mmCIF file of C-alpha atoms in Angstrom:
data_model
loop_
_atom_site.group_PDB
_atom_site.id
_atom_site.type_symbol
_atom_site.label_atom_id
_atom_site.label_comp_id
_atom_site.label_asym_id
_atom_site.label_seq_id
_atom_site.Cartn_x
_atom_site.Cartn_y
_atom_site.Cartn_z
ATOM 1 C CA UNK G 1 270.223 -13.831 -97.552
ATOM 2 C CA UNK G 2 273.805 -12.571 -97.370
ATOM 3 C CA UNK G 3 274.207 -12.320 -101.163
ATOM 4 C CA UNK G 4 271.075 -10.250 -101.712
ATOM 5 C CA UNK G 5 272.151 -7.863 -98.926
ATOM 6 C CA UNK G 6 275.687 -7.654 -100.300
ATOM 7 C CA UNK G 7 274.431 -6.797 -103.810
ATOM 8 C CA UNK G 8 272.232 -4.062 -102.381
ATOM 9 C CA UNK G 9 275.135 -2.713 -100.366
ATOM 10 C CA UNK G 10 277.385 -2.582 -103.408
ATOM 11 C CA UNK G 11 274.729 -0.687 -105.417
ATOM 12 C CA UNK G 12 274.315 1.865 -102.610
ATOM 13 C CA UNK G 13 278.082 2.282 -102.367
ATOM 14 C CA UNK G 14 278.424 3.003 -106.113
ATOM 15 C CA UNK G 15 275.634 5.595 -106.087
ATOM 16 C CA UNK G 16 276.949 7.316 -102.993
ATOM 17 C CA UNK G 17 280.532 7.509 -104.236
ATOM 18 C CA UNK G 18 279.321 9.067 -107.497
ATOM 19 C CA UNK G 19 277.218 11.538 -105.490
ATOM 20 C CA UNK G 20 280.194 12.481 -103.345
ATOM 21 C CA UNK G 21 282.491 12.906 -106.325
ATOM 22 C CA UNK G 22 279.937 15.256 -107.971
ATOM 23 C CA UNK G 23 279.998 17.570 -104.992
ATOM 24 C CA UNK G 24 283.751 17.190 -104.650
ATOM 25 C CA UNK G 25 283.592 17.389 -100.868
ATOM 26 C CA UNK G 26 286.564 15.605 -99.295
ATOM 27 C CA UNK G 27 284.836 15.142 -95.936
ATOM 28 C CA UNK G 28 281.769 13.540 -97.522
ATOM 29 C CA UNK G 29 283.971 11.236 -99.623
ATOM 30 C CA UNK G 30 285.855 10.074 -96.521
ATOM 31 C CA UNK G 31 282.615 9.287 -94.710
ATOM 32 C CA UNK G 32 281.158 7.504 -97.750
ATOM 33 C CA UNK G 33 284.244 5.330 -98.144
ATOM 34 C CA UNK G 34 284.109 4.376 -94.471
ATOM 35 C CA UNK G 35 280.385 3.666 -94.276
ATOM 36 C CA UNK G 36 277.540 2.576 -96.507
ATOM 37 C CA UNK G 37 273.986 3.764 -95.931
ATOM 38 C CA UNK G 38 271.478 0.905 -95.814
ATOM 39 C CA UNK G 39 268.002 1.157 -94.363
ATOM 40 C CA UNK G 40 268.898 4.344 -92.530
ATOM 41 C CA UNK G 41 271.907 2.732 -90.768
ATOM 42 C CA UNK G 42 275.654 3.151 -91.204
ATOM 43 C CA UNK G 43 277.518 -0.127 -91.851
ATOM 44 C CA UNK G 44 281.313 -0.214 -91.859
ATOM 45 C CA UNK G 45 283.255 -1.616 -94.793
ATOM 46 C CA UNK G 46 284.722 -4.151 -92.344
ATOM 47 C CA UNK G 47 281.199 -5.356 -91.460
ATOM 48 C CA UNK G 48 280.288 -5.642 -95.132
ATOM 49 C CA UNK G 49 283.405 -7.727 -95.781
ATOM 50 C CA UNK G 50 282.418 -9.956 -92.853
ATOM 51 C CA UNK G 51 278.948 -10.535 -94.293
ATOM 52 C CA UNK G 52 280.363 -11.383 -97.712
ATOM 53 C CA UNK G 53 282.908 -13.792 -96.190
ATOM 54 C CA UNK G 54 280.180 -15.476 -94.116
ATOM 55 C CA UNK G 55 277.990 -15.839 -97.173
ATOM 56 C CA UNK G 56 280.812 -17.361 -99.216
ATOM 57 C CA UNK G 57 281.719 -19.851 -96.501
ATOM 58 C CA UNK G 58 278.429 -20.694 -94.772
ATOM 59 C CA UNK G 59 275.651 -19.393 -97.022
ATOM 60 C CA UNK G 60 274.843 -22.904 -98.231
ATOM 61 C CA UNK G 61 274.202 -24.117 -94.687
ATOM 62 C CA UNK G 62 271.990 -21.132 -93.964
ATOM 63 C CA UNK G 63 269.967 -21.995 -97.078
ATOM 64 C CA UNK G 64 269.614 -25.619 -95.900
ATOM 65 C CA UNK G 65 268.445 -24.502 -92.463
ATOM 66 C CA UNK G 66 265.968 -22.078 -94.010
ATOM 67 C CA UNK G 67 264.506 -24.854 -96.190
ATOM 68 C CA UNK G 68 264.189 -27.121 -93.120
ATOM 69 C CA UNK G 69 262.481 -24.371 -91.124
ATOM 70 C CA UNK G 70 259.982 -23.630 -93.889
ATOM 71 C CA UNK G 71 259.397 -26.989 -95.544
ATOM 72 C CA UNK G 72 260.444 -29.943 -93.334
ATOM 73 C CA UNK G 73 257.577 -32.142 -92.142
ATOM 74 C CA UNK G 74 259.459 -33.465 -89.112
ATOM 75 C CA UNK G 75 260.559 -31.404 -86.125
ATOM 76 C CA UNK G 76 264.197 -30.584 -85.573
ATOM 77 C CA UNK G 77 266.028 -30.784 -82.241
ATOM 78 C CA UNK G 78 268.181 -27.642 -82.290
ATOM 79 C CA UNK G 79 270.511 -28.958 -79.551
ATOM 80 C CA UNK G 80 271.174 -32.078 -81.598
ATOM 81 C CA UNK G 81 271.807 -29.947 -84.696
ATOM 82 C CA UNK G 82 274.296 -27.849 -82.758
ATOM 83 C CA UNK G 83 276.182 -30.931 -81.562
ATOM 84 C CA UNK G 84 276.027 -32.674 -84.959
ATOM 85 C CA UNK G 85 277.450 -29.647 -86.769
ATOM 86 C CA UNK G 86 280.288 -29.288 -84.254
ATOM 87 C CA UNK G 87 281.125 -32.999 -84.374
ATOM 88 C CA UNK G 88 280.969 -32.985 -88.175
ATOM 89 C CA UNK G 89 283.475 -30.143 -88.372
ATOM 90 C CA UNK G 90 285.831 -31.908 -85.961
ATOM 91 C CA UNK G 91 285.492 -35.226 -87.787
ATOM 92 C CA UNK G 92 286.760 -33.568 -90.971
ATOM 93 C CA UNK G 93 289.876 -32.457 -89.065
ATOM 94 C CA UNK G 94 292.885 -34.788 -89.016
ATOM 95 C CA UNK G 95 292.922 -34.787 -85.216
ATOM 96 C CA UNK G 96 291.834 -37.949 -83.428
ATOM 97 C CA UNK G 97 291.864 -36.147 -80.082
ATOM 98 C CA UNK G 98 289.561 -33.309 -81.180
ATOM 99 C CA UNK G 99 286.388 -33.288 -79.110
ATOM 100 C CA UNK G 100 283.208 -31.291 -78.637
ATOM 101 C CA UNK G 101 281.684 -31.211 -75.156
ATOM 102 C CA UNK G 102 278.339 -29.862 -74.081
ATOM 103 C CA UNK G 103 278.208 -27.699 -70.971
ATOM 104 C CA UNK G 104 277.335 -30.731 -68.796
ATOM 105 C CA UNK G 105 280.083 -32.875 -70.321
ATOM 106 C CA UNK G 106 282.656 -30.136 -69.756
ATOM 107 C CA UNK G 107 281.578 -29.726 -66.130
ATOM 108 C CA UNK G 108 282.268 -33.446 -65.620
ATOM 109 C CA UNK G 109 285.655 -33.042 -67.346
ATOM 110 C CA UNK G 110 286.563 -30.150 -65.037
ATOM 111 C CA UNK G 111 285.632 -32.173 -61.970
ATOM 112 C CA UNK G 112 287.820 -35.074 -63.078
ATOM 113 C CA UNK G 113 290.949 -33.001 -63.745
ATOM 114 C CA UNK G 114 290.709 -29.541 -62.210
ATOM 115 C CA UNK G 115 288.612 -29.581 -59.053
ATOM 116 C CA UNK G 116 287.276 -31.860 -56.361
ATOM 117 C CA UNK G 117 284.074 -33.673 -57.225
ATOM 118 C CA UNK G 118 281.324 -35.846 -55.837
ATOM 119 C CA UNK G 119 281.635 -39.501 -56.725
ATOM 120 C CA UNK G 120 281.941 -43.047 -55.488
ATOM 121 C CA UNK G 121 285.719 -43.359 -55.650
ATOM 122 C CA UNK G 122 286.476 -45.107 -58.941
ATOM 123 C CA UNK G 123 288.240 -43.990 -62.119
ATOM 124 C CA UNK G 124 287.158 -45.686 -65.340
ATOM 125 C CA UNK G 125 288.763 -46.326 -68.711
ATOM 126 C CA UNK G 126 288.095 -48.129 -71.990
ATOM 127 C CA UNK G 127 290.042 -51.367 -72.336
ATOM 128 C CA UNK G 128 291.457 -52.763 -75.584
ATOM 129 C CA UNK G 129 288.012 -54.179 -76.415
ATOM 130 C CA UNK G 130 286.287 -50.822 -75.793
ATOM 131 C CA UNK G 131 284.676 -52.126 -72.628
ATOM 132 C CA UNK G 132 284.278 -49.743 -69.693
ATOM 133 C CA UNK G 133 286.379 -51.053 -66.824
ATOM 134 C CA UNK G 134 287.578 -49.793 -63.448
ATOM 135 C CA UNK G 135 291.036 -48.326 -63.910
ATOM 136 C CA UNK G 136 291.685 -47.612 -60.235
ATOM 137 C CA UNK G 137 289.893 -47.406 -56.897
ATOM 138 C CA UNK G 138 290.549 -44.390 -54.687
ATOM 139 C CA UNK G 139 292.044 -45.167 -51.306
ATOM 140 C CA UNK G 140 289.543 -44.794 -48.459
ATOM 141 C CA UNK G 141 286.573 -44.450 -50.807
ATOM 142 C CA UNK G 142 283.278 -46.262 -50.483
ATOM 143 C CA UNK G 143 284.167 -48.229 -53.617
ATOM 144 C CA UNK G 144 287.310 -49.576 -51.945
ATOM 145 C CA UNK G 145 285.464 -50.471 -48.743
ATOM 146 C CA UNK G 146 282.721 -52.203 -50.727
ATOM 147 C CA UNK G 147 285.178 -54.400 -52.624
ATOM 148 C CA UNK G 148 285.263 -52.890 -56.116
ATOM 149 C CA UNK G 149 288.532 -53.869 -57.849
ATOM 150 C CA UNK G 150 290.588 -52.494 -60.721
ATOM 151 C CA UNK G 151 289.729 -54.474 -63.856
ATOM 152 C CA UNK G 152 286.046 -54.935 -62.988
ATOM 153 C CA UNK G 153 283.874 -54.384 -66.065
ATOM 154 C CA UNK G 154 281.112 -51.838 -65.483
ATOM 155 C CA UNK G 155 277.787 -52.980 -66.929
ATOM 156 C CA UNK G 156 275.151 -50.746 -65.336
ATOM 157 C CA UNK G 157 274.709 -47.825 -62.972
ATOM 158 C CA UNK G 158 271.356 -47.673 -61.178
ATOM 159 C CA UNK G 159 270.047 -50.323 -63.556
ATOM 160 C CA UNK G 160 270.897 -48.278 -66.663
ATOM 161 C CA UNK G 161 273.262 -49.620 -69.315
ATOM 162 C CA UNK G 162 276.430 -47.524 -69.481
ATOM 163 C CA UNK G 163 277.247 -46.684 -73.087
ATOM 164 C CA UNK G 164 280.182 -44.287 -72.669
ATOM 165 C CA UNK G 165 282.605 -42.835 -70.125
ATOM 166 C CA UNK G 166 280.624 -39.587 -70.164
ATOM 167 C CA UNK G 167 277.429 -41.513 -69.340
ATOM 168 C CA UNK G 168 279.193 -43.162 -66.427
ATOM 169 C CA UNK G 169 280.630 -39.868 -65.150
ATOM 170 C CA UNK G 170 277.222 -38.183 -65.106
ATOM 171 C CA UNK G 171 275.604 -41.108 -63.297
ATOM 172 C CA UNK G 172 278.438 -41.542 -60.766
ATOM 173 C CA UNK G 173 278.934 -37.904 -59.897
ATOM 174 C CA UNK G 174 276.304 -35.269 -59.222
ATOM 175 C CA UNK G 175 275.329 -33.739 -55.924
ATOM 176 C CA UNK G 176 274.130 -35.192 -52.672
ATOM 177 C CA UNK G 177 275.007 -38.251 -50.644
ATOM 178 C CA UNK G 178 272.533 -40.594 -52.320
ATOM 179 C CA UNK G 179 273.273 -44.219 -53.109
ATOM 180 C CA UNK G 180 274.464 -45.501 -56.479
ATOM 181 C CA UNK G 181 274.108 -49.128 -57.578
ATOM 182 C CA UNK G 182 276.975 -50.584 -59.624
ATOM 183 C CA UNK G 183 276.515 -53.740 -61.676
ATOM 184 C CA UNK G 184 279.902 -55.168 -62.620
ATOM 185 C CA UNK G 185 281.303 -58.287 -64.215
ATOM 186 C CA UNK G 186 284.374 -59.924 -62.689
ATOM 187 C CA UNK G 187 285.677 -62.975 -64.485
ATOM 188 C CA UNK G 188 282.250 -63.521 -66.031
ATOM 189 C CA UNK G 189 280.477 -63.352 -62.660
ATOM 190 C CA UNK G 190 277.979 -60.485 -62.352
ATOM 191 C CA UNK G 191 277.936 -58.662 -59.008
ATOM 192 C CA UNK G 192 276.000 -55.676 -57.647
ATOM 193 C CA UNK G 193 277.328 -53.093 -55.211
ATOM 194 C CA UNK G 194 275.492 -50.265 -53.471
ATOM 195 C CA UNK G 195 277.817 -47.284 -53.119
ATOM 196 C CA UNK G 196 277.330 -43.844 -51.593
ATOM 197 C CA UNK G 197 278.343 -40.626 -53.301
ATOM 198 C CA UNK G 198 280.603 -38.369 -51.271
ATOM 199 C CA UNK G 199 283.054 -35.513 -51.705
ATOM 200 C CA UNK G 200 286.166 -36.905 -53.342
ATOM 201 C CA UNK G 201 289.506 -35.137 -53.027
ATOM 202 C CA UNK G 202 291.815 -36.942 -55.424
ATOM 203 C CA UNK G 203 295.151 -35.342 -56.221
ATOM 204 C CA UNK G 204 296.303 -38.586 -57.831
ATOM 205 C CA UNK G 205 299.162 -39.288 -55.378
ATOM 206 C CA UNK G 206 299.595 -42.061 -52.816
ATOM 207 C CA UNK G 207 302.798 -43.265 -51.139
ATOM 208 C CA UNK G 208 304.241 -45.869 -48.785
ATOM 209 C CA UNK G 209 307.522 -47.186 -47.432
ATOM 210 C CA UNK G 210 308.449 -50.175 -49.594
ATOM 211 C CA UNK G 211 311.537 -51.448 -47.759
ATOM 212 C CA UNK G 212 312.772 -49.487 -44.754
ATOM 213 C CA UNK G 213 315.977 -51.530 -44.421
ATOM 214 C CA UNK G 214 316.960 -50.552 -47.977
ATOM 215 C CA UNK G 215 315.595 -46.987 -47.677
ATOM 216 C CA UNK G 216 313.172 -47.508 -50.580
ATOM 217 C CA UNK G 217 309.856 -45.684 -50.832
ATOM 218 C CA UNK G 218 307.050 -45.970 -53.353
ATOM 219 C CA UNK G 219 304.880 -43.212 -54.881
ATOM 220 C CA UNK G 220 301.913 -43.884 -57.131
ATOM 221 C CA UNK G 221 300.782 -41.040 -59.431
ATOM 222 C CA UNK G 222 297.492 -42.199 -60.912
ATOM 223 C CA UNK G 223 296.650 -38.969 -62.756
ATOM 224 C CA UNK G 224 298.064 -35.482 -63.216
ATOM 225 C CA UNK G 225 295.345 -33.267 -61.770
ATOM 226 C CA UNK G 226 295.613 -29.695 -60.587
ATOM 227 C CA UNK G 227 297.774 -29.859 -57.442
ATOM 228 C CA UNK G 228 299.468 -33.188 -58.254
ATOM 229 C CA UNK G 229 303.005 -31.739 -58.371
ATOM 230 C CA UNK G 230 302.572 -30.213 -54.903
ATOM 231 C CA UNK G 231 301.248 -33.509 -53.533
ATOM 232 C CA UNK G 232 304.147 -35.337 -55.199
ATOM 233 C CA UNK G 233 306.596 -33.023 -53.438
ATOM 234 C CA UNK G 234 304.842 -33.614 -50.107
ATOM 235 C CA UNK G 235 304.944 -37.398 -50.631
ATOM 236 C CA UNK G 236 308.703 -37.275 -51.252
ATOM 237 C CA UNK G 237 309.249 -35.156 -48.135
ATOM 238 C CA UNK G 238 307.195 -37.562 -46.022
ATOM 239 C CA UNK G 239 309.156 -40.556 -47.319
ATOM 240 C CA UNK G 240 312.425 -38.778 -46.586
ATOM 241 C CA UNK G 241 311.319 -38.343 -42.967
ATOM 242 C CA UNK G 242 311.039 -42.168 -42.972
ATOM 243 C CA UNK G 243 314.679 -42.311 -44.168
ATOM 244 C CA UNK G 244 313.677 -43.252 -47.731
ATOM 245 C CA UNK G 245 315.965 -41.537 -50.250
ATOM 246 C CA UNK G 246 315.373 -44.085 -53.012
ATOM 247 C CA UNK G 247 311.945 -43.938 -54.604
ATOM 248 C CA UNK G 248 309.944 -45.936 -57.118
ATOM 249 C CA UNK G 249 307.533 -43.671 -59.013
ATOM 250 C CA UNK G 250 304.677 -45.688 -60.490
ATOM 251 C CA UNK G 251 302.753 -44.102 -63.384
ATOM 252 C CA UNK G 252 301.369 -47.313 -64.861
ATOM 253 C CA UNK G 253 297.781 -46.817 -65.998
ATOM 254 C CA UNK G 254 298.175 -43.037 -65.707
ATOM 255 C CA UNK G 255 296.416 -41.690 -68.802
ATOM 256 C CA UNK G 256 297.611 -38.111 -68.330
ATOM 257 C CA UNK G 257 295.890 -34.906 -67.319
ATOM 258 C CA UNK G 258 297.351 -31.428 -66.829
ATOM 259 C CA UNK G 259 300.690 -31.090 -68.671
ATOM 260 C CA UNK G 260 301.987 -28.298 -66.411
ATOM 261 C CA UNK G 261 301.604 -30.652 -63.422
ATOM 262 C CA UNK G 262 303.775 -33.248 -65.200
ATOM 263 C CA UNK G 263 306.536 -30.690 -65.769
ATOM 264 C CA UNK G 264 306.137 -29.463 -62.186
ATOM 265 C CA UNK G 265 306.533 -33.013 -60.867
ATOM 266 C CA UNK G 266 309.664 -33.580 -62.968
ATOM 267 C CA UNK G 267 311.080 -30.319 -61.607
ATOM 268 C CA UNK G 268 310.685 -31.633 -58.046
ATOM 269 C CA UNK G 269 313.135 -34.506 -58.614
ATOM 270 C CA UNK G 270 315.629 -33.163 -61.160
ATOM 271 C CA UNK G 271 318.379 -30.619 -60.574
ATOM 272 C CA UNK G 272 318.921 -27.967 -63.259
ATOM 273 C CA UNK G 273 318.099 -29.789 -66.473
ATOM 274 C CA UNK G 274 316.222 -29.571 -69.754
ATOM 275 C CA UNK G 275 312.737 -31.114 -69.606
ATOM 276 C CA UNK G 276 311.836 -30.671 -73.274
ATOM 277 C CA UNK G 277 309.683 -28.242 -75.215
ATOM 278 C CA UNK G 278 306.115 -27.732 -76.357
ATOM 279 C CA UNK G 279 305.881 -26.738 -80.031
ATOM 280 C CA UNK G 280 302.711 -25.063 -81.298
ATOM 281 C CA UNK G 281 301.778 -23.405 -84.571
ATOM 282 C CA UNK G 282 303.154 -20.009 -83.606
ATOM 283 C CA UNK G 283 305.605 -20.516 -80.750
ATOM 284 C CA UNK G 284 307.892 -22.895 -78.894
ATOM 285 C CA UNK G 285 308.012 -23.025 -75.105
ATOM 286 C CA UNK G 286 311.023 -24.631 -73.434
ATOM 287 C CA UNK G 287 310.825 -26.205 -69.977
ATOM 288 C CA UNK G 288 313.685 -26.608 -67.519
ATOM 289 C CA UNK G 289 314.041 -27.616 -63.888
ATOM 290 C CA UNK G 290 315.778 -25.350 -61.392
ATOM 291 C CA UNK G 291 318.685 -26.033 -59.044
ATOM 292 C CA UNK G 292 316.494 -27.098 -56.150
ATOM 293 C CA UNK G 293 315.318 -30.692 -56.112
ATOM 294 C CA UNK G 294 314.328 -33.375 -53.622
ATOM 295 C CA UNK G 295 317.764 -35.041 -54.000
ATOM 296 C CA UNK G 296 316.468 -38.605 -54.210
ATOM 297 C CA UNK G 297 317.323 -41.545 -56.460
ATOM 298 C CA UNK G 298 314.487 -42.664 -58.736
ATOM 299 C CA UNK G 299 313.167 -45.331 -61.025
ATOM 300 C CA UNK G 300 309.897 -44.939 -62.924
ATOM 301 C CA UNK G 301 307.378 -47.674 -63.764
ATOM 302 C CA UNK G 302 305.367 -47.384 -67.001
ATOM 303 C CA UNK G 303 303.085 -49.554 -69.139
ATOM 304 C CA UNK G 304 301.022 -49.421 -72.328
ATOM 305 C CA UNK G 305 298.361 -47.337 -70.562
ATOM 306 C CA UNK G 306 300.821 -44.629 -69.517
ATOM 307 C CA UNK G 307 299.824 -41.749 -71.779
ATOM 308 C CA UNK G 308 299.902 -38.029 -72.529
ATOM 309 C CA UNK G 309 301.141 -35.946 -69.567
ATOM 310 C CA UNK G 310 302.400 -39.121 -67.867
ATOM 311 C CA UNK G 311 304.506 -39.955 -70.936
ATOM 312 C CA UNK G 312 305.916 -36.432 -70.931
ATOM 313 C CA UNK G 313 306.925 -36.924 -67.291
ATOM 314 C CA UNK G 314 308.589 -40.260 -68.154
ATOM 315 C CA UNK G 315 310.322 -38.914 -71.278
ATOM 316 C CA UNK G 316 311.731 -35.894 -69.432
ATOM 317 C CA UNK G 317 313.147 -38.106 -66.668
ATOM 318 C CA UNK G 318 314.518 -40.728 -69.066
ATOM 319 C CA UNK G 319 316.370 -38.034 -71.033
ATOM 320 C CA UNK G 320 318.013 -37.060 -67.731
ATOM 321 C CA UNK G 321 319.284 -40.585 -66.993
ATOM 322 C CA UNK G 322 316.449 -41.815 -64.769
ATOM 323 C CA UNK G 323 315.816 -45.499 -65.507
ATOM 324 C CA UNK G 324 312.372 -46.391 -66.871
ATOM 325 C CA UNK G 325 310.991 -49.885 -66.237
ATOM 326 C CA UNK G 326 308.000 -51.674 -67.776
ATOM 327 C CA UNK G 327 306.516 -51.779 -71.278
ATOM 328 C CA UNK G 328 306.417 -49.158 -74.040
ATOM 329 C CA UNK G 329 303.965 -46.354 -73.297
ATOM 330 C CA UNK G 330 300.843 -45.460 -75.270
ATOM 331 C CA UNK G 331 302.312 -42.841 -77.613
ATOM 332 C CA UNK G 332 300.359 -39.621 -77.111
ATOM 333 C CA UNK G 333 302.787 -36.746 -77.209
ATOM 334 C CA UNK G 334 300.395 -34.037 -78.356
ATOM 335 C CA UNK G 335 298.640 -31.439 -76.202
ATOM 336 C CA UNK G 336 295.038 -30.309 -76.393
ATOM 337 C CA UNK G 337 293.602 -26.886 -75.554
ATOM 338 C CA UNK G 338 290.048 -26.159 -74.411
ATOM 339 C CA UNK G 339 288.208 -23.367 -76.243
ATOM 340 C CA UNK G 340 284.988 -22.196 -74.617
ATOM 341 C CA UNK G 341 281.991 -21.421 -76.833
ATOM 342 C CA UNK G 342 278.745 -19.547 -76.320
ATOM 343 C CA UNK G 343 276.290 -21.352 -74.088
ATOM 344 C CA UNK G 344 278.954 -23.168 -72.051
ATOM 345 C CA UNK G 345 279.968 -25.829 -74.569
ATOM 346 C CA UNK G 346 283.632 -26.281 -75.507
ATOM 347 C CA UNK G 347 285.858 -27.558 -78.276
ATOM 348 C CA UNK G 348 289.046 -29.434 -77.433
ATOM 349 C CA UNK G 349 291.694 -29.346 -80.178
ATOM 350 C CA UNK G 350 295.265 -30.537 -80.520
ATOM 351 C CA UNK G 351 297.320 -27.357 -80.545
ATOM 352 C CA UNK G 352 300.885 -28.447 -79.753
ATOM 353 C CA UNK G 353 303.350 -31.328 -79.546
ATOM 354 C CA UNK G 354 305.941 -32.334 -76.948
ATOM 355 C CA UNK G 355 309.572 -32.815 -78.012
ATOM 356 C CA UNK G 356 311.899 -34.385 -75.442
ATOM 357 C CA UNK G 357 315.259 -32.832 -74.383
ATOM 358 C CA UNK G 358 317.076 -34.932 -77.032
ATOM 359 C CA UNK G 359 314.839 -33.626 -79.815
ATOM 360 C CA UNK G 360 312.792 -36.844 -80.071
ATOM 361 C CA UNK G 361 309.039 -37.045 -80.613
ATOM 362 C CA UNK G 362 307.023 -39.475 -78.524
ATOM 363 C CA UNK G 363 303.689 -39.041 -80.320
ATOM 364 C CA UNK G 364 302.614 -42.357 -81.904
ATOM 365 C CA UNK G 365 305.957 -43.791 -80.777
ATOM 366 C CA UNK G 366 305.761 -43.886 -76.991
ATOM 367 C CA UNK G 367 308.565 -44.034 -74.452
ATOM 368 C CA UNK G 368 310.620 -47.228 -74.599
ATOM 369 C CA UNK G 369 311.716 -48.410 -71.130
ATOM 370 C CA UNK G 370 315.352 -49.041 -70.255
ATOM 371 C CA UNK G 371 314.311 -52.322 -68.653
ATOM 372 C CA UNK G 372 311.509 -54.454 -70.117
ATOM 373 C CA UNK G 373 309.132 -55.899 -67.517
ATOM 374 C CA UNK G 374 305.597 -56.971 -68.449
ATOM 375 C CA UNK G 375 304.443 -58.290 -65.086
ATOM 376 C CA UNK G 376 303.654 -55.797 -62.335
ATOM 377 C CA UNK G 377 305.510 -57.767 -59.691
ATOM 378 C CA UNK G 378 308.530 -58.213 -61.950
ATOM 379 C CA UNK G 379 308.631 -54.473 -62.598
ATOM 380 C CA UNK G 380 308.638 -53.707 -58.868
ATOM 381 C CA UNK G 381 311.442 -56.223 -58.270
ATOM 382 C CA UNK G 382 313.515 -54.773 -61.125
ATOM 383 C CA UNK G 383 313.015 -51.257 -59.762
ATOM 384 C CA UNK G 384 314.110 -52.285 -56.274
ATOM 385 C CA UNK G 385 317.139 -54.093 -57.692
ATOM 386 C CA UNK G 386 318.203 -50.966 -59.588
ATOM 387 C CA UNK G 387 317.750 -48.755 -56.532
ATOM 388 C CA UNK G 388 319.647 -51.144 -54.244
ATOM 389 C CA UNK G 389 322.691 -50.842 -56.517
ATOM 390 C CA UNK G 390 322.716 -47.024 -56.255
#
């Protein structure tokens, strides 16, 4: 379609330019060069160039769609076509974190990272065998009170097999206070739990006094959601009122979230220092902490599931002489940006990379701890030992 129109437009342009030249009218020539008359309408040269570029790049796919519309025996699901085309384009990109989300999928994503949401109080993840397991249970949630534990394998929700994390999110969340039935496997034993959806406010931060006699507190950051850095600051202030000026920050199992919240959290505990930089295709943004800080001594716990924004937090602190304890982190030092499309769907693409204050990349390398500790209990003991000596 585009080629036949373009040919017609070119023929009209040639005739009209010749006509204008014959009359020798400068005003007419200017108008003719700016616009082409087609079907009684004026079309700008810019628009014509757009049509030709579209035809060159996508004309083949238009032809395929036209053949399907006119000749195909079987019906076509246009929503599925839309998703398949988007996924196909992303698959051809050398970006393993590129993702297409429908409007519903993006709404679930927003609830998990940017706003409060309705749920049953569990966060899920894929384990090394691609099984859907409980990553953490929110304190005070119905899931905690019912006995759901981290590590439980999720088999079904309301009797339906759960095939993906997005499936699980849609079934767990949603409006109302209705019940949700979880079928889980724990050590090969299948159990069922009836849970009730409720409003969940999860800023990803919990804290406690670990050892009052040694002035040691403990803060767990399970995810970097919107508001996490503020909650982290509040947790530190509360622990300081309990005379805890030595703090263990636990980001094991933290798969990331909002990068700005990770930098904001690092700023809360570091005096004026370099936190690293984010390098994109067209610009570099440097991050630093200011003079104000909580003035506490820290150690940070990490593991192989510490990823993305959580790794950036760990790398920034390690580069500023904070001791990191645990196992090497996941190795995701790239940042994704959400681009909204017509109809509410979105594309998520890798658009930048984090470089630590020493100029080192952590993507596909991870953050290596100062002290190796595979067991959770051992890591806690090592952290307390380091803090006691300070």
